[in-house]
Short mmCIF file of C-alpha atoms and ligand atoms in Angstrom, two decimals:
data_model
loop_
_atom_site.label_atom_id
_atom_site.label_comp_id
_atom_site.label_asym_id
_atom_site.label_seq_id
_atom_site.Cartn_x
_atom_site.Cartn_y
_atom_site.Cartn_z
CA MET D 127 0.00 0.00 0.00
CA ARG D 128 1.39 3.39 -1.00
CA MET D 129 0.89 6.11 1.54
CA SER D 130 0.39 8.59 -1.29
CA GLN D 131 -2.79 6.62 -2.06
CA LEU D 132 -3.97 6.09 1.52
CA PHE D 133 -6.92 8.43 2.01
CA THR D 134 -6.49 8.77 5.77
CA LYS D 135 -4.17 11.34 7.30
CA THR D 136 -2.27 11.23 10.57
CA THR D 137 -2.84 14.07 13.02
CA LYS D 138 -0.82 15.50 15.89
CA GLU D 139 -3.76 15.96 18.22
CA ALA D 140 -6.55 13.59 19.14
CA THR D 141 -9.82 15.47 19.26
CA HIS D 142 -11.57 13.48 22.01
CA ASP D 143 -11.20 11.02 24.86
CA ALA D 144 -7.76 12.43 25.62
CA GLU D 145 -7.17 10.32 28.72
CA SER D 146 -7.17 6.97 26.96
CA PRO D 147 -4.05 5.99 24.98
CA ASN D 148 -5.84 3.58 22.65
CA ALA D 149 -8.39 6.18 21.51
CA GLN D 150 -5.75 8.84 21.15
CA LEU D 151 -3.19 6.83 19.21
CA LEU D 152 -5.61 4.88 17.03
CA THR D 153 -7.38 8.12 16.08
CA ARG D 154 -4.20 10.11 15.48
CA ALA D 155 -2.73 7.35 13.30
CA GLY D 156 -5.93 7.12 11.25
CA PHE D 157 -6.90 3.59 12.34
CA ILE D 158 -10.35 4.52 13.65
CA ASP D 159 -12.74 7.45 13.52
CA GLN D 160 -15.29 8.23 16.19
CA HIS D 161 -18.84 8.57 14.92
CA MET D 162 -20.30 9.13 18.39
CA ALA D 163 -19.44 8.01 21.92
CA GLY D 164 -18.72 4.28 21.74
CA VAL D 165 -19.24 3.97 17.97
CA TYR D 166 -16.36 3.93 15.49
CA THR D 167 -15.50 3.55 11.82
CA TYR D 168 -12.59 1.21 11.13
CA LEU D 169 -10.33 2.86 8.57
CA PRO D 170 -8.00 0.88 6.23
CA LEU D 171 -5.11 0.49 8.71
CA GLY D 172 -7.37 -0.25 11.68
CA LEU D 173 -9.49 -2.69 9.73
CA ARG D 174 -6.37 -4.69 8.86
CA VAL D 175 -5.56 -5.04 12.58
CA LEU D 176 -9.14 -6.05 13.40
CA ARG D 177 -9.06 -8.64 10.59
CA ASN D 178 -5.75 -10.05 11.86
CA ILE D 179 -7.33 -10.60 15.27
CA GLN D 180 -10.46 -12.10 13.72
CA GLU D 181 -8.33 -14.49 11.67
CA ILE D 182 -6.38 -15.73 14.70
CA VAL D 183 -9.65 -16.27 16.57
CA ARG D 184 -11.23 -17.99 13.56
CA GLU D 185 -8.29 -20.39 13.18
CA GLU D 186 -8.37 -21.35 16.85
CA MET D 187 -12.16 -21.78 16.85
CA ASN D 188 -12.02 -24.03 13.79
CA ARG D 189 -9.19 -25.96 15.42
CA ILE D 190 -11.44 -26.98 18.33
CA GLY D 191 -14.10 -28.18 15.92
CA SER D 192 -16.60 -25.33 16.12
CA GLN D 193 -18.43 -24.24 12.99
CA GLU D 194 -18.76 -20.65 11.84
CA ILE D 195 -22.20 -19.17 11.26
CA LEU D 196 -23.57 -15.63 11.06
CA MET D 197 -26.73 -14.87 12.97
CA PRO D 198 -28.79 -11.72 12.45
CA ALA D 199 -28.10 -8.55 14.42
CA LEU D 200 -31.70 -7.34 14.09
CA LEU D 201 -33.74 -9.54 16.40
CA SER D 202 -37.35 -10.33 17.14
CA ALA D 203 -38.46 -9.69 20.73
CA GLU D 204 -40.21 -13.08 20.97
CA PRO D 205 -37.40 -15.35 22.24
CA TRP D 206 -36.19 -12.59 24.59
CA LYS D 207 -39.65 -12.40 26.14
CA GLN D 208 -39.48 -16.17 26.58
CA THR D 209 -36.27 -15.98 28.67
CA GLY D 210 -37.30 -12.78 30.44
CA ARG D 211 -34.34 -10.81 29.10
CA TRP D 212 -36.57 -8.47 27.07
CA GLU D 213 -37.49 -6.91 30.45
CA ASP D 214 -34.41 -7.72 32.51
CA PRO D 215 -31.82 -6.41 31.72
CA GLY D 216 -34.05 -5.13 28.88
CA PRO D 217 -33.43 -1.65 27.47
CA GLU D 218 -30.69 -1.07 30.04
CA VAL D 219 -28.49 -3.17 27.73
CA MET D 220 -30.52 -3.90 24.60
CA PHE D 221 -31.42 -1.28 22.00
CA GLN D 222 -35.17 -1.90 21.60
CA PHE D 223 -37.60 -0.31 19.22
CA THR D 224 -40.75 -0.84 17.22
CA GLY D 225 -40.36 -2.05 13.64
CA ALA D 226 -42.80 -2.22 10.74
CA GLY D 227 -46.17 -3.78 11.61
CA ASP D 228 -45.81 -2.63 15.21
CA ARG D 229 -43.37 -5.45 15.91
CA ASP D 230 -41.02 -5.28 18.90
CA VAL D 231 -37.45 -5.68 17.73
CA GLY D 232 -33.98 -5.16 19.19
CA LEU D 233 -30.31 -5.23 18.30
CA GLY D 234 -28.21 -8.26 19.26
CA TRP D 235 -26.03 -7.84 22.36
CA THR D 236 -25.54 -11.62 22.85
CA HIS D 237 -27.16 -14.54 21.04
CA GLU D 238 -28.31 -17.34 23.38
CA GLU D 239 -31.93 -16.50 22.45
CA ILE D 240 -31.20 -17.02 18.76
CA VAL D 241 -28.74 -19.90 18.80
CA THR D 242 -30.74 -22.16 21.16
CA PRO D 243 -33.96 -22.20 19.07
CA LEU D 244 -31.73 -22.56 15.98
CA LEU D 245 -30.07 -25.69 17.36
CA LYS D 246 -33.49 -27.09 18.33
CA LYS D 247 -34.16 -27.42 14.59
CA HIS D 248 -31.04 -29.57 14.11
CA VAL D 249 -30.36 -31.45 17.34
CA HIS D 250 -32.70 -34.40 17.87
CA SER D 251 -30.74 -37.42 19.01
CA TYR D 252 -27.56 -38.27 20.93
CA GLN D 253 -25.90 -38.66 17.52
CA ASP D 254 -26.31 -34.93 16.88
CA LEU D 255 -24.21 -33.99 19.93
CA PRO D 256 -21.83 -32.46 20.79
CA VAL D 257 -22.00 -29.42 18.52
CA ALA D 258 -20.35 -26.01 18.75
CA VAL D 259 -21.07 -22.95 16.61
CA TYR D 260 -19.55 -19.49 16.64
CA GLN D 261 -19.88 -16.19 14.87
CA ILE D 262 -17.88 -13.01 14.43
CA GLN D 263 -20.22 -10.05 14.45
CA ASP D 264 -20.88 -6.56 15.72
CA LYS D 265 -22.77 -6.47 19.01
CA PHE D 266 -24.82 -3.54 20.27
CA ARG D 267 -25.07 -2.55 23.91
CA ASN D 268 -26.62 0.50 25.47
CA GLU D 269 -23.60 0.94 27.77
CA LEU D 270 -24.26 3.69 30.32
CA ARG D 271 -20.75 5.04 29.90
CA ALA D 272 -19.01 4.31 26.63
CA LYS D 273 -15.47 5.36 27.36
CA SER D 274 -11.81 4.45 26.94
CA GLY D 275 -11.99 4.39 23.16
CA ILE D 276 -12.67 0.96 21.70
CA LEU D 277 -12.33 -0.75 25.09
CA ARG D 278 -16.01 -0.14 25.83
CA GLY D 279 -18.15 0.53 22.80
CA ARG D 280 -21.88 0.70 22.18
CA GLU D 281 -21.23 -1.14 18.92
CA PHE D 282 -18.28 -3.51 19.04
CA ASN D 283 -16.92 -6.59 17.35
CA MET D 284 -17.28 -9.89 19.19
CA LYS D 285 -16.70 -13.58 18.64
CA ASP D 286 -19.35 -15.60 20.42
CA LEU D 287 -19.17 -19.38 20.62
CA TYR D 288 -21.94 -21.67 21.91
CA SER D 289 -21.49 -25.37 22.60
CA PHE D 290 -24.11 -28.08 23.24
CA HIS D 291 -23.55 -31.38 25.01
CA ALA D 292 -25.29 -34.58 26.07
CA THR D 293 -23.63 -34.67 29.50
CA VAL D 294 -22.22 -32.26 32.07
CA GLU D 295 -18.87 -34.06 31.78
CA ASP D 296 -18.73 -33.44 28.05
CA MET D 297 -19.59 -29.77 28.59
CA GLU D 298 -16.79 -29.50 31.19
CA ALA D 299 -14.28 -31.16 28.87
CA TYR D 300 -15.12 -28.77 26.04
CA TYR D 301 -14.94 -25.82 28.43
CA ASP D 302 -11.35 -26.86 29.22
CA GLU D 303 -10.57 -27.11 25.49
CA VAL D 304 -11.90 -23.59 24.94
CA LEU D 305 -9.82 -22.35 27.87
CA GLU D 306 -6.70 -23.69 26.16
CA ALA D 307 -7.79 -22.22 22.80
CA TYR D 308 -8.22 -18.83 24.48
CA LYS D 309 -4.70 -19.06 25.94
CA ARG D 310 -3.37 -19.68 22.42
CA ILE D 311 -5.42 -16.79 20.98
CA PHE D 312 -4.14 -14.24 23.48
CA GLN D 313 -0.61 -15.52 23.21
CA ARG D 314 -0.71 -15.22 19.40
CA CYS D 315 -2.19 -11.72 19.70
CA GLY D 316 0.57 -10.68 22.12
CA ILE D 317 -1.97 -10.02 24.88
CA ASN D 318 -1.28 -11.02 28.48
CA GLY D 319 -4.74 -12.53 29.01
CA ILE D 320 -4.64 -14.11 32.46
CA PRO D 321 -7.27 -16.80 33.16
CA THR D 322 -9.20 -15.37 36.09
CA GLU D 323 -11.77 -17.10 38.27
CA ALA D 324 -15.05 -15.23 38.36
CA SER D 325 -18.42 -15.88 39.88
CA GLY D 326 -20.14 -16.33 36.53
CA GLY D 327 -23.37 -14.76 37.71
CA SER D 328 -26.36 -16.58 39.12
CA PHE D 329 -26.50 -19.57 36.76
CA SER D 330 -22.94 -20.83 36.78
CA ARG D 331 -20.81 -21.44 39.82
CA VAL D 332 -17.42 -20.95 38.24
CA SER D 333 -16.55 -19.17 35.04
CA HIS D 334 -13.31 -17.72 33.76
CA GLU D 335 -12.53 -14.29 32.50
CA PHE D 336 -9.35 -13.52 30.62
CA GLN D 337 -8.00 -10.34 32.18
CA MET D 338 -5.21 -8.14 30.83
CA PRO D 339 -3.51 -6.02 33.51
CA THR D 340 -3.67 -2.30 32.59
CA ASP D 341 -4.29 0.95 34.40
CA SER D 342 -7.22 1.70 32.13
CA GLY D 343 -8.97 -1.50 33.25
CA GLU D 344 -12.21 -1.36 35.24
CA ASP D 345 -11.76 -4.63 37.16
CA LEU D 346 -9.57 -5.50 40.12
CA ILE D 347 -7.88 -8.89 40.06
CA PHE D 348 -5.49 -10.77 42.33
CA VAL D 349 -2.71 -12.38 40.29
CA ASN D 350 -0.78 -15.42 41.57
CA GLN D 351 2.98 -15.40 42.00
CA SER D 352 3.77 -16.96 38.63
CA GLY D 353 1.44 -14.51 36.88
CA ASP D 354 -0.57 -17.17 35.03
CA TYR D 355 -3.78 -17.32 37.11
CA ALA D 356 -5.91 -14.79 38.93
CA TRP D 357 -9.09 -14.25 40.93
CA ASN D 358 -11.56 -11.45 40.34
CA LYS D 359 -12.00 -9.27 43.45
CA GLU D 360 -15.81 -9.66 43.08
CA ILE D 361 -15.59 -13.29 44.19
CA VAL D 362 -13.01 -12.99 46.79
CA PRO D 363 -13.93 -9.53 48.19
CA ASP D 364 -12.04 -10.10 51.45
CA LEU D 365 -8.70 -10.88 49.80
CA LYS D 366 -6.05 -8.16 50.04
CA ASP D 367 -2.84 -7.39 48.16
CA GLY D 368 -0.09 -9.72 49.43
CA ASP D 369 -2.49 -12.25 51.00
CA PRO D 370 -1.94 -15.96 50.28
CA ALA D 371 -3.72 -17.02 47.07
CA PRO D 372 -7.04 -18.89 47.45
CA ASP D 373 -5.31 -22.02 46.09
CA GLY D 374 -2.50 -21.68 48.63
CA SER D 375 0.15 -20.88 46.00
CA GLY D 376 1.78 -17.86 47.66
CA PRO D 377 1.07 -14.13 47.92
CA VAL D 378 -1.19 -12.46 45.36
CA LYS D 379 -0.67 -9.11 43.66
CA MET D 380 -3.68 -6.82 43.19
CA MET D 381 -3.92 -5.20 39.75
CA LYS D 382 -6.33 -3.20 37.63
CA ALA D 383 -7.28 -5.18 34.54
CA ILE D 384 -9.56 -5.27 31.51
CA GLU D 385 -11.62 -8.34 30.59
CA VAL D 386 -10.73 -9.39 27.05
CA GLY D 387 -12.70 -12.63 27.00
CA ASN D 388 -14.79 -14.93 29.12
CA ILE D 389 -16.15 -18.45 29.21
CA PHE D 390 -19.31 -19.67 30.97
CA LYS D 391 -20.88 -22.98 31.82
CA LEU D 392 -24.53 -22.19 31.15
CA LYS D 393 -25.61 -25.80 31.75
CA GLU D 394 -29.41 -26.00 31.25
CA LYS D 395 -30.10 -22.28 31.62
CA TYR D 396 -31.26 -21.57 28.05
CA THR D 397 -31.85 -25.11 26.78
CA LYS D 398 -34.59 -25.43 29.43
CA ASP D 399 -36.23 -22.13 28.40
CA PHE D 400 -36.45 -23.33 24.80
CA GLU D 401 -37.01 -27.02 25.62
CA LEU D 402 -33.94 -28.11 23.70
CA THR D 403 -33.63 -31.84 24.48
CA PHE D 404 -32.27 -34.91 22.71
CA MET D 405 -33.26 -38.59 22.57
CA ASP D 406 -30.75 -40.83 24.31
CA GLU D 407 -29.89 -44.36 23.13
CA GLN D 408 -32.95 -45.68 24.95
CA GLY D 409 -35.20 -43.17 23.17
CA GLN D 410 -35.68 -41.09 26.32
CA PRO D 411 -35.64 -37.27 26.11
CA GLN D 412 -32.68 -35.75 27.99
CA PRO D 413 -31.61 -32.16 28.71
CA VAL D 414 -28.89 -30.54 26.57
CA TYR D 415 -26.02 -28.83 28.44
CA MET D 416 -24.65 -25.61 27.04
CA GLY D 417 -21.59 -23.38 27.32
CA CYS D 418 -20.96 -19.88 25.95
CA TYR D 419 -17.66 -18.18 25.26
CA GLY D 420 -16.94 -14.59 24.14
CA ILE D 421 -14.00 -12.50 23.01
CA GLY D 422 -14.27 -8.81 22.19
CA MET D 423 -12.10 -8.40 19.11
CA SER D 424 -12.26 -4.61 19.04
CA ARG D 425 -11.49 -4.56 22.77
CA VAL D 426 -8.48 -6.83 22.16
CA MET D 427 -7.23 -4.27 19.62
CA GLY D 428 -7.63 -1.42 22.10
CA ALA D 429 -6.13 -3.45 24.94
CA PHE D 430 -3.08 -4.25 22.81
CA VAL D 431 -2.46 -0.55 22.26
CA GLU D 432 -2.86 0.17 25.99
CA ALA D 433 -0.11 -2.36 26.68
CA HIS D 434 2.17 -1.65 23.71
CA HIS D 435 2.92 1.99 23.01
CA ASP D 436 5.45 4.70 23.84
CA GLU D 437 5.39 8.49 23.61
CA LYS D 438 5.83 8.29 19.83
CA GLY D 439 3.05 5.89 19.01
CA MET D 440 1.93 2.27 18.82
CA ILE D 441 4.24 -0.76 18.81
CA TRP D 442 2.51 -3.61 16.95
CA SER D 443 3.47 -7.26 16.97
CA LYS D 444 3.97 -8.95 13.60
CA SER D 445 0.77 -10.92 14.17
CA LEU D 446 -1.47 -7.85 14.56
CA ALA D 447 0.36 -5.05 12.71
CA PRO D 448 -1.47 -3.51 9.75
CA TYR D 449 1.69 -4.25 7.76
CA PRO D 450 4.77 -6.14 8.99
CA VAL D 451 7.08 -3.81 7.04
CA HIS D 452 7.02 -0.02 6.67
CA VAL D 453 9.18 1.19 3.78
CA ILE D 454 10.23 4.85 3.66
CA SER D 455 11.73 6.40 0.57
CA LEU D 456 13.27 9.77 1.42
CA ASN D 457 13.19 12.52 -1.16
CA SER D 458 16.21 14.02 -2.90
CA LYS D 459 16.55 17.35 -4.70
CA ASP D 460 18.58 15.60 -7.38
CA GLU D 461 16.19 14.20 -9.98
CA THR D 462 18.32 11.21 -10.97
CA MET D 463 18.92 10.32 -7.34
CA GLN D 464 15.22 10.75 -6.59
CA GLU D 465 14.38 8.28 -9.34
CA ARG D 466 17.00 5.78 -8.08
CA ILE D 467 15.57 5.96 -4.56
CA ARG D 468 12.05 5.48 -5.88
CA THR D 469 12.86 2.48 -8.07
CA THR D 470 14.91 0.84 -5.31
CA ALA D 471 12.03 1.20 -2.85
CA GLU D 472 9.54 -0.04 -5.42
CA GLY D 473 11.79 -3.04 -6.17
CA ILE D 474 11.88 -4.00 -2.49
CA VAL D 475 8.11 -3.57 -2.08
CA ASP D 476 7.44 -5.68 -5.22
CA ASP D 477 9.91 -8.36 -4.15
CA LEU D 478 8.20 -8.66 -0.79
CA ALA D 479 4.77 -8.78 -2.43
CA SER D 480 5.89 -11.70 -4.59
CA GLU D 481 6.70 -13.52 -1.33
CA GLY D 482 3.26 -12.71 0.04
CA ILE D 483 4.62 -10.04 2.41
CA GLU D 484 2.68 -6.78 2.19
CA ALA D 485 4.45 -3.52 2.97
CA LEU D 486 3.24 -0.01 3.66
CA TRP D 487 5.35 2.27 1.47
CA ASP D 488 5.70 5.93 2.37
CA ASP D 489 6.28 7.20 -1.16
CA ARG D 490 4.92 10.70 -0.53
CA LEU D 491 6.85 13.34 -2.44
CA THR D 492 5.83 16.42 -0.50
CA VAL D 493 6.39 15.11 3.02
CA SER D 494 9.57 15.79 5.01
CA ALA D 495 11.86 13.06 6.35
CA GLY D 496 10.97 14.06 9.91
CA GLN D 497 7.26 13.71 9.23
CA LYS D 498 7.76 10.30 7.60
CA PHE D 499 9.71 9.02 10.61
CA ALA D 500 7.11 10.42 13.01
CA ASP D 501 4.29 8.75 11.07
CA ALA D 502 6.14 5.42 10.97
CA ASP D 503 6.57 5.55 14.76
CA LEU D 504 2.93 6.55 15.27
CA ILE D 505 1.54 3.78 13.03
CA GLY D 506 3.93 1.34 14.69
CA ASP D 507 4.59 -1.38 12.11
CA PRO D 508 7.31 -3.69 13.52
CA LEU D 509 10.04 -3.22 10.87
CA ARG D 510 11.03 0.07 9.23
CA LEU D 511 13.22 0.20 6.12
CA VAL D 512 14.60 3.54 4.92
CA ILE D 513 15.98 4.14 1.45
CA SER D 514 17.82 7.42 0.94
CA GLU D 515 20.73 9.01 -0.86
CA LYS D 516 22.87 7.99 2.11
CA THR D 517 21.85 4.32 2.11
CA LEU D 518 22.16 4.04 -1.68
CA ALA D 519 25.77 5.15 -1.40
CA GLU D 520 26.30 2.05 0.78
CA ASP D 521 24.27 -0.17 -1.55
CA ALA D 522 22.03 -0.82 1.45
CA VAL D 523 18.86 0.10 3.30
CA GLU D 524 18.52 1.26 6.89
CA TRP D 525 16.85 -1.45 8.99
CA LYS D 526 15.15 -0.54 12.29
CA LEU D 527 12.74 -2.39 14.52
CA ARG D 528 9.98 -0.31 16.12
CA ASN D 529 10.71 -1.75 19.55
CA GLU D 530 14.46 -1.07 19.39
CA SER D 531 16.29 2.22 19.23
CA GLU D 532 19.31 1.21 17.14
CA SER D 533 19.29 0.95 13.37
CA ARG D 534 21.73 -0.84 11.06
CA LEU D 535 22.45 -1.06 7.36
CA VAL D 536 21.49 -4.15 5.39
CA LYS D 537 23.02 -4.66 1.95
CA HIS D 538 20.60 -4.89 -0.97
CA ASP D 539 21.48 -8.48 -1.78
CA ARG D 540 20.69 -9.54 1.80
CA ILE D 541 17.36 -7.73 2.28
CA LYS D 542 14.99 -10.37 0.98
CA GLU D 543 16.61 -13.12 3.03
CA GLU D 544 16.74 -11.05 6.21
CA ILE D 545 13.11 -10.00 5.90
CA GLU D 546 11.98 -13.55 5.29
CA SER D 547 13.74 -14.74 8.43
CA PHE D 548 12.40 -11.74 10.37
CA ILE D 549 8.85 -12.67 9.32
CA LYS D 550 9.36 -16.33 10.26
CA GLU D 551 11.11 -15.89 13.62
P1 ATP B 636 -17.77 -6.12 30.83
O1 ATP B 636 -17.78 -6.66 32.22
O2 ATP B 636 -16.46 -5.52 30.45
O3 ATP B 636 -18.93 -5.23 30.54
P2 ATP B 636 -19.20 -8.37 29.90
O4 ATP B 636 -19.11 -9.25 31.07
O5 ATP B 636 -20.43 -7.58 29.69
O6 ATP B 636 -17.93 -7.39 29.88
P3 ATP B 636 -19.65 -10.35 27.84
O7 ATP B 636 -21.07 -10.02 27.79
O8 ATP B 636 -19.33 -11.68 28.38
O9 ATP B 636 -18.83 -9.20 28.61
O10 ATP B 636 -18.95 -10.17 26.42
C1 ATP B 636 -17.87 -10.97 25.96
C2 ATP B 636 -16.67 -10.12 25.63
O11 ATP B 636 -17.03 -9.01 24.81
C3 ATP B 636 -15.99 -9.48 26.83
O12 ATP B 636 -15.08 -10.37 27.41
C4 ATP B 636 -15.29 -8.29 26.20
O13 ATP B 636 -14.06 -8.69 25.63
C5 ATP B 636 -16.23 -7.89 25.10
N1 ATP B 636 -17.08 -6.76 25.47
C6 ATP B 636 -18.14 -6.72 26.31
N2 ATP B 636 -18.70 -5.50 26.35
C7 ATP B 636 -17.97 -4.73 25.50
C8 ATP B 636 -18.07 -3.37 25.09
N3 ATP B 636 -19.02 -2.57 25.54
N4 ATP B 636 -17.15 -2.91 24.18
C9 ATP B 636 -16.18 -3.71 23.70
N5 ATP B 636 -16.05 -5.00 24.04
C10 ATP B 636 -16.94 -5.52 24.93
MG1 MG B 637 -20.93 -5.63 30.18
#
């Protein structure tokens, strides 16, 4: 992608939500644009990050045998009235209105009321179980306070997975599989998502949240000594910083954190409401046990920025970056030199493309070197390559990683190889 063609512009000042780094940096770099509080447009660079997260989640969901579907976002009130959630939490969470023909409708904020009746049409016998389906979709929630940029939106992107089982044991086993899949997802995203015990509300004794420690988080968690397990303060309200962990594993550390995902054992909660049962081998009807599992993809994107930035801008991992490589061609007053710089940069970009590696190329002719460097730091792609009069004299390019301060020269005949090994490592 040539920056001369990119329609979005970087800005020095964020216009809103100044206290939250993710909103500030993502807006300034032209990744997102606020439409109103809690509602954003994803611009080309931001959309690429969101898609990278979605793709990691999709791969890990497919890997544990769940099948992708896409349910509607515009929903009939009927099934919500059946479970009682049309009234409680009702409009406090759900956007509700009257559609054509005086019909009560609402926007999807979660999908148990849609997926359970859907599965009732397909699950009849023990042979139809277990089954797991997921979707990646925008959810709508009438959040009282939409703040902290894309960490808490009124419209936000979520992956929701629902699983259905013949026995409690099978539900528990799948729950553990999802827990492992979530660990892989956050690890691949470069997010420190700590499995955290939570109360799980009224219908599930234990559930897990995945919490990322950050000052902009709204939750308080107690992290164990090895930093790989935590407890939400809500369930252990009497625990204090430095107390022994509930599992006896040593002192805990209290931290502010943001929930990036969670997993619930719903058991018979919704399958009972919709009378979703199956025939066992003896032809007897039996209850179906259910689990539900969410990850906020847009929140993951915001959380990553909260954890990975400096005073100059964002610092993306290769797995999430809009582009792994940011190529800068500096301008020269000398026309012949200018042309040599341009063709060298273009050659590198084309070479990479033929290897399936996409680069963002700052080819702008009217932008100063200082501005190009500032933009590269703000956007935060992991590897920056600079081609200038100076580097051409060395038959090389300047190679610099966003998370390191030193740069070095790499000879032209070594570039392709070095980049390939950088991408693979
Ligand atoms: P929270 O306690 O932060 O409000 P929640 O318990 O309401 O979250 P769920 O209903 O389980 O969350 O949603 C699943 C996931 O969706 C959450 O783990 C989070 O990553 C994401 N999520 C929830 N609400 C929002 C929101 N308003 N904006 C962005 N992401 C959200
Ligand atoms: Mg909520």
